[in-house]
Amino acid sequence: MGLSAQKKYTISGYITDEKTSETAIGATIYDKSTLQGTITNVFGFYSLTLAEGAHTLSFSSWATLPKPWKSTSPKTH
């Protein structure tokens, strides 16, 4: 019985306040279905590697309520 390697993709970017454009330091980006997450650095940058497929990510910081958004990695054949 062989194991097949699942493709992974990295989602990355910057989180900023939409009104002030200030970076969101220490904001949380979280995928509830895989229980994986990360936090932004002092520049508001994050990087999260997930398996191929559809994911609903949630963003939150000390000043906001969680805001979900959907992400789908590209499918390759």
mmCIF file of C-alpha atoms in Angstrom:
data_model
loop_
_atom_site.group_PDB
_atom_site.id
_atom_site.type_symbol
_atom_site.label_atom_id
_atom_site.label_comp_id
_atom_site.label_asym_id
_atom_site.label_seq_id
_atom_site.Cartn_x
_atom_site.Cartn_y
_atom_site.Cartn_z
ATOM 1 C CA MET A 1 0.000 0.000 0.000
ATOM 2 C CA GLY A 2 1.625 3.241 -1.136
ATOM 3 C CA LEU A 3 1.170 6.728 0.140
ATOM 4 C CA SER A 4 0.557 9.511 -2.335
ATOM 5 C CA ALA A 5 2.032 12.920 -1.707
ATOM 6 C CA GLN A 6 -0.526 15.666 -1.433
ATOM 7 C CA LYS A 7 0.357 18.912 -3.166
ATOM 8 C CA LYS A 8 0.707 21.964 -0.959
ATOM 9 C CA TYR A 9 0.469 25.644 -1.747
ATOM 10 C CA THR A 10 1.569 28.689 0.195
ATOM 11 C CA ILE A 11 -0.798 31.608 0.683
ATOM 12 C CA SER A 12 0.940 34.802 1.718
ATOM 13 C CA GLY A 13 0.379 38.522 1.824
ATOM 14 C CA TYR A 14 -0.007 41.563 4.003
ATOM 15 C CA ILE A 15 -2.887 42.400 6.319
ATOM 16 C CA THR A 16 -3.636 46.114 6.619
ATOM 17 C CA ASP A 17 -6.412 48.217 8.090
ATOM 18 C CA GLU A 18 -8.755 49.195 5.251
ATOM 19 C CA LYS A 19 -9.362 52.681 6.682
ATOM 20 C CA THR A 20 -5.871 53.713 7.789
ATOM 21 C CA SER A 21 -3.679 51.332 5.716
ATOM 22 C CA GLU A 22 -1.691 50.562 8.880
ATOM 23 C CA THR A 23 -0.245 47.061 9.088
ATOM 24 C CA ALA A 24 -1.985 44.557 11.345
ATOM 25 C CA ILE A 25 0.817 43.327 13.596
ATOM 26 C CA GLY A 26 0.034 40.045 15.361
ATOM 27 C CA ALA A 27 -3.167 39.377 13.398
ATOM 28 C CA THR A 28 -4.252 35.734 13.198
ATOM 29 C CA ILE A 29 -4.969 33.866 9.953
ATOM 30 C CA TYR A 30 -6.584 30.492 10.642
ATOM 31 C CA ASP A 31 -8.070 27.567 8.688
ATOM 32 C CA LYS A 32 -10.670 25.929 10.918
ATOM 33 C CA SER A 33 -10.937 22.734 8.844
ATOM 34 C CA THR A 34 -7.228 21.846 9.081
ATOM 35 C CA LEU A 35 -6.532 23.576 12.412
ATOM 36 C CA GLN A 36 -3.577 25.387 10.826
ATOM 37 C CA GLY A 37 -2.839 29.030 11.277
ATOM 38 C CA THR A 38 -0.234 31.737 11.542
ATOM 39 C CA ILE A 39 0.193 35.301 12.755
ATOM 40 C CA THR A 40 1.424 38.395 10.961
ATOM 41 C CA ASN A 41 4.877 39.770 11.682
ATOM 42 C CA VAL A 42 5.822 43.399 12.463
ATOM 43 C CA PHE A 43 5.273 44.291 8.792
ATOM 44 C CA GLY A 44 1.780 42.732 8.665
ATOM 45 C CA PHE A 45 3.101 39.868 6.507
ATOM 46 C CA TYR A 46 1.852 36.280 6.811
ATOM 47 C CA SER A 47 2.586 32.980 5.083
ATOM 48 C CA LEU A 48 0.516 29.815 5.436
ATOM 49 C CA THR A 49 1.093 26.509 3.619
ATOM 50 C CA LEU A 50 -1.993 24.348 3.065
ATOM 51 C CA ALA A 51 -2.870 21.228 1.101
ATOM 52 C CA GLU A 52 -4.446 21.608 -2.327
ATOM 53 C CA GLY A 53 -8.180 22.330 -2.245
ATOM 54 C CA ALA A 54 -10.731 24.803 -0.967
ATOM 55 C CA HIS A 55 -10.179 26.442 2.412
ATOM 56 C CA THR A 56 -12.099 29.024 4.399
ATOM 57 C CA LEU A 57 -9.623 31.213 6.225
ATOM 58 C CA SER A 58 -10.464 33.492 9.107
ATOM 59 C CA PHE A 59 -8.667 36.726 9.946
ATOM 60 C CA SER A 60 -8.787 38.428 13.330
ATOM 61 C CA SER A 61 -6.764 40.877 15.354
ATOM 62 C CA TRP A 62 -7.110 42.468 18.751
ATOM 63 C CA ALA A 63 -9.135 45.315 17.192
ATOM 64 C CA THR A 64 -11.514 43.306 14.958
ATOM 65 C CA LEU A 65 -13.952 40.431 14.952
ATOM 66 C CA PRO A 66 -13.007 37.374 12.861
ATOM 67 C CA LYS A 67 -13.555 37.889 9.108
ATOM 68 C CA PRO A 68 -13.730 34.711 6.995
ATOM 69 C CA TRP A 69 -12.670 34.518 3.352
ATOM 70 C CA LYS A 70 -12.409 31.580 0.964
ATOM 71 C CA SER A 71 -9.279 30.461 -0.810
ATOM 72 C CA THR A 72 -8.894 27.722 -3.403
ATOM 73 C CA SER A 73 -5.515 26.479 -4.518
ATOM 74 C CA PRO A 74 -5.022 25.813 -8.220
ATOM 75 C CA LYS A 75 -5.637 22.309 -9.465
ATOM 76 C CA THR A 76 -2.949 20.700 -11.543
ATOM 77 C CA HIS A 77 -3.252 17.590 -13.682
#
